Structure formats: C-alpha cells, structure tokens
XYZ file of C-alpha atoms in Angstrom:
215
model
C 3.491 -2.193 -10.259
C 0.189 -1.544 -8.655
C -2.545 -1.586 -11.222
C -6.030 0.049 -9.705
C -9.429 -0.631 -10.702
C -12.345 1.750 -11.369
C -16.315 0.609 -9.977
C -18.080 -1.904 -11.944
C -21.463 -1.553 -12.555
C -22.388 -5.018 -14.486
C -25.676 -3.169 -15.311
C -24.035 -0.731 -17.770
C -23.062 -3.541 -19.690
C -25.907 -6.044 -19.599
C -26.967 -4.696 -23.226
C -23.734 -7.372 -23.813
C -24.195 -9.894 -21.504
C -27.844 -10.123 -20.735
C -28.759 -11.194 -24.241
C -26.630 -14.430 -23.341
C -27.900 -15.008 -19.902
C -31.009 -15.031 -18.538
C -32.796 -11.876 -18.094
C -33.218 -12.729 -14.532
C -29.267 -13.678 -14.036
C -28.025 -12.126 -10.768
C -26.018 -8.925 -11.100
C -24.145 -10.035 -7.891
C -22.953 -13.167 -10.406
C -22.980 -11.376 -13.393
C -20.203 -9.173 -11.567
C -17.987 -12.044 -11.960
C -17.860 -12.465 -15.504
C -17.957 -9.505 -16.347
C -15.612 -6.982 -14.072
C -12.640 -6.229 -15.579
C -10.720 -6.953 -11.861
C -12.333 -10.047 -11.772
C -10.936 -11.086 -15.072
C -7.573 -10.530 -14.186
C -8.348 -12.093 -10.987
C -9.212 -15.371 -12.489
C -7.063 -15.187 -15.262
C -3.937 -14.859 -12.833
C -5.787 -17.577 -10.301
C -5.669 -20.188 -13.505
C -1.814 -19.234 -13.843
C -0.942 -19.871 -10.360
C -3.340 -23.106 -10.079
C -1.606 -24.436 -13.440
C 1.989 -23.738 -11.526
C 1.259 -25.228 -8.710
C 0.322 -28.800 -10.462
C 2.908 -28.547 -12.538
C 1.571 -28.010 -15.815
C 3.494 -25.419 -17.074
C 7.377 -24.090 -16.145
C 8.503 -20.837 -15.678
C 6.925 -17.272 -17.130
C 4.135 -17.267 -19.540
C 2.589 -13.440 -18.639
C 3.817 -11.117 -16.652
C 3.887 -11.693 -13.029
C 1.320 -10.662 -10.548
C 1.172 -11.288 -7.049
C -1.725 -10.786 -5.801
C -4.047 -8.811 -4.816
C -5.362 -5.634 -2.257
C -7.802 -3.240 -1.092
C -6.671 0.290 -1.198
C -6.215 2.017 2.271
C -7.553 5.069 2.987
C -3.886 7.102 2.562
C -3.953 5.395 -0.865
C -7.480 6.832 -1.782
C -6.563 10.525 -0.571
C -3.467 10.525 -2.750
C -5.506 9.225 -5.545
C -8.295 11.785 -4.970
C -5.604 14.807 -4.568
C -4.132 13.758 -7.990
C -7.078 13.969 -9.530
C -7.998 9.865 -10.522
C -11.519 9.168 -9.397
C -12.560 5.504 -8.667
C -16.197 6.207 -9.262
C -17.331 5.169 -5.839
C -19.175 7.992 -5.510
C -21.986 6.625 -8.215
C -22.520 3.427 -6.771
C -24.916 2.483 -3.988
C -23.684 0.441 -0.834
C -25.043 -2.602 -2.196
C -23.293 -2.348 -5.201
C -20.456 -1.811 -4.172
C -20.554 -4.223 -1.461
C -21.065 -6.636 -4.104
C -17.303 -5.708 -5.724
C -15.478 -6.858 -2.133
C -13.120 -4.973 -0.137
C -16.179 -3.154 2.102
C -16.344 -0.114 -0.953
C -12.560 -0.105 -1.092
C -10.587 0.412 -4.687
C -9.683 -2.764 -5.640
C -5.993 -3.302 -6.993
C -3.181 -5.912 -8.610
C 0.189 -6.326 -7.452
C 2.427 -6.991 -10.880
C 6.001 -6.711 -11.637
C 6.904 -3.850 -13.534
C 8.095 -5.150 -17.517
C 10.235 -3.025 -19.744
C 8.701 -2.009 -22.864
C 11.627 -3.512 -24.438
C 11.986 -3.564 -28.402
C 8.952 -2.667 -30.595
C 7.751 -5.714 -32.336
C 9.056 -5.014 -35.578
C 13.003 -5.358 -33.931
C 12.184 -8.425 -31.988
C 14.572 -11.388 -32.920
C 12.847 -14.583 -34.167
C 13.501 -16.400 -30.874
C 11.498 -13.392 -29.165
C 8.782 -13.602 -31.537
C 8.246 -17.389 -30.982
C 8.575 -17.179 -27.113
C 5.869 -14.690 -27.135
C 3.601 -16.780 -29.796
C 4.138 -20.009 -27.638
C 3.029 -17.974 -24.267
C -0.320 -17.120 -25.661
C -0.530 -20.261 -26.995
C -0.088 -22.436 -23.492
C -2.849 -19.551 -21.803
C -5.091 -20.952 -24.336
C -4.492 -24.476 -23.439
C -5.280 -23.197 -19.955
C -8.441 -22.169 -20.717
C -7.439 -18.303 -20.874
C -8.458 -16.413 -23.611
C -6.920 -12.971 -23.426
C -9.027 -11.204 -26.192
C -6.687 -8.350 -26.304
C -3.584 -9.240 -28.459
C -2.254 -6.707 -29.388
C 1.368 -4.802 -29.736
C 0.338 -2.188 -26.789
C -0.605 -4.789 -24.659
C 2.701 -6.795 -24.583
C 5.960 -5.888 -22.648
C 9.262 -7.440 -22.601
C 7.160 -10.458 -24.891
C 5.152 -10.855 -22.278
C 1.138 -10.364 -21.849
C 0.434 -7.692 -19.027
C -3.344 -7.113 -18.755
C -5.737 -9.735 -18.380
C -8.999 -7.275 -18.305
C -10.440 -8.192 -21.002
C -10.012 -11.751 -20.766
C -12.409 -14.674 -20.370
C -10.897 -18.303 -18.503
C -13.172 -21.268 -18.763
C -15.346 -22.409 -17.359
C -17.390 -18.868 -17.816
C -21.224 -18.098 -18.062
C -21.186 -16.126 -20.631
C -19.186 -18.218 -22.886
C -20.818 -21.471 -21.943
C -23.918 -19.920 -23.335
C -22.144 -18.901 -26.952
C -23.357 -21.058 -30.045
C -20.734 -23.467 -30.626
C -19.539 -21.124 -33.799
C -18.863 -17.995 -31.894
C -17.319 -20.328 -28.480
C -15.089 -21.746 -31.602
C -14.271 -19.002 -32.915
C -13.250 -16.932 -29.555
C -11.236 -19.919 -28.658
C -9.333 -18.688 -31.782
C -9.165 -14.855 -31.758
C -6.087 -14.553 -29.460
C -3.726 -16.404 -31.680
C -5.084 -15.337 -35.221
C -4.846 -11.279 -33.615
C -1.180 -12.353 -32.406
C -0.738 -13.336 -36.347
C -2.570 -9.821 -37.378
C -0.064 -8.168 -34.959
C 2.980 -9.340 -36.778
C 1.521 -8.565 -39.926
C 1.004 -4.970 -39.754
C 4.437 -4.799 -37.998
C 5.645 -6.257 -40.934
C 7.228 -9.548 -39.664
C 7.493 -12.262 -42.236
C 6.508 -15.168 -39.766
C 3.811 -17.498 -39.132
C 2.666 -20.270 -37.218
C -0.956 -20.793 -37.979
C -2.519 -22.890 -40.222
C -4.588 -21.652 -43.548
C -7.530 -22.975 -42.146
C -7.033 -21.077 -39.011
C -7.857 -18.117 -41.139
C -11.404 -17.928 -40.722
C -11.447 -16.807 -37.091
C -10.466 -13.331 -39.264
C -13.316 -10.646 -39.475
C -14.431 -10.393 -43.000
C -13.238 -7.333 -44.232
C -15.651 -4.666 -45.518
C-alpha cells in the first residue's frame, strides 16, 4: 500500500506549536515535529531501530517499508484523477524544506484486512492489540490516534498523528500534560472497547484520570 502525503506548511499550524517553542524556532525544524510524513517517518524509524537491537519480536503495527519520492508518471496520474498535493501553494523554499526536490512524499506499507469489527474480536485479539500499543509506548511512540478506524487486522496503521520521544514540542509540555499524553493512547484504547461494548480491561483505576472531564 502506498500511502501519499499532502504539503506541509508548519506555519498553518504554529497557532499549536509556537506557543510551546520559541517564537523564533525555525520552521525548517519545526517541519520535523510537526509534518504528518515526518511522524510516520520517525515513528516507523523507532520500530525498525527497536528490531534491529532486539528489543521487541515480531509485528507490533503494521508494516512499512520505507519510504519514496513520487515520480513524475506518479504525479500526472494523481493530477488526472483529480488528488492535488498542494504543491502549487508552496514556495521553492518551502518546499525544499519537505525533501524530495518538491516531489510528493510517500510510505510503502503492507496492505491489512479490515478484518472483524471490534465488537467480534476474540479476547486473544483484543489483548494482542492492547499489548501492541502498549510496547510502542515503551518505545517512546505515542500514537495519539486510538481509535477503532485506525486499526486493521489488530494492528495500528497510521502513525500521522503521532509523537516518538525525544520531541521538541513535548519536551517543552509541563510535566502534567507530558504525563498525561504519555497516557492518552492506552486510556483511548480502553474508551474504544467501551463504546464497542467489550467487557474488558487492563488499566488501572488510577489510570482514569488521563480521561477528559466530561461536560
């Protein structure tokens, strides 16, 4: 499965970010932390870096394999079926900044089934999902996006959202909010089950307040 990117502009987006960085913080850095290819790009890096020392075995997310810059018969066919990339709003720097010379950026993943809906997923499948978010979080990945659209087959696919330490914007977080985002992914997985009805749970009570207070 080839998943393509959009442009980034990091500037549409400082209203976020800037009020945790320095005003002055280089959009050329801020890119980093902040595109959603990046994300995905450093999520996946973690994975494969973990693999390779060893510390974990087998799947925990879907699988991706790299990474590529789209040729030029790839942009036509995009163009002719109507998806625009955005290119055309950027400047040269900016787009420069994004790599691949102002070519759409894309990830190479295998292709999960959607496989059962979560509410007809055995206990076993339930856990082996719980436990895979679980060891990205030991590996510094938060995927901020748990939710039942965003898993196949058990497994996580998208990684845009996601933040992997170390990370600008989260090293500058009060130690609350850095807690409490350390949190989200499994306390969302727990939310998930809930409104599918599943009668499981793995977290403890205090765990609880990572929860939104509800209005």
């Amino acid at each position: 499965m080839l998943k393509v990117f959009k442009f980034y502009d990091p500037s549409a987006t400082k209203w976020s970010w800037g009020r945790r960085l320095d005003e002055d913080y280089p959009i050329e850095k801020a890119i980093y932390y902040t595109d959603p290819f990046y994300a995905e790009c450093r999520a996946y890096g973690r994975i494969k870096e973990a693999a390779g020392k060893g510390e974990i075995r087998g799947k925990i997310a879907a699988k991706c394999h790299g990474y590529l810059f789209l040729n030029t018969d790839a942009q036509r066919w995009l163009r002719t079926n109507g998806y625009d990339l955005g290119a055309g709003y950027f400047s040269d720097d900016l787009l420069a900044m994004q790599g691949g010379f102002g070519r759409p950026r894309a990830i190479v993943k295998d292709l999960e089934i959607e496989g059962p809906g979560v509410a007809d997923q055995t206990p076993q499948q339930i856990r082996k999902s719980f436990w895979a978010v679980r060891q990205l979080n030991l590996l510094g990945i938060y995927n901020r996006d748990v939710r039942a659209e965003n898993f196949r087959n058990g497994w996580l696919v998208d990684f845009d959202m996601s933040c992997t330490i170390p990370h600008d914007i989260y090293d500058s977080l009060p130690s609350f909010e850095a807690h409490t985002m350390k949190g989200r992914d499994l306390v969302s997985f727990e939310d998930m089950l809930e409104e599918a009805g599943v009668k499981m749970r793995f977290l403890r009570t205090k765990y609880y307040n990572f929860r939104p207070r509800r209005k």
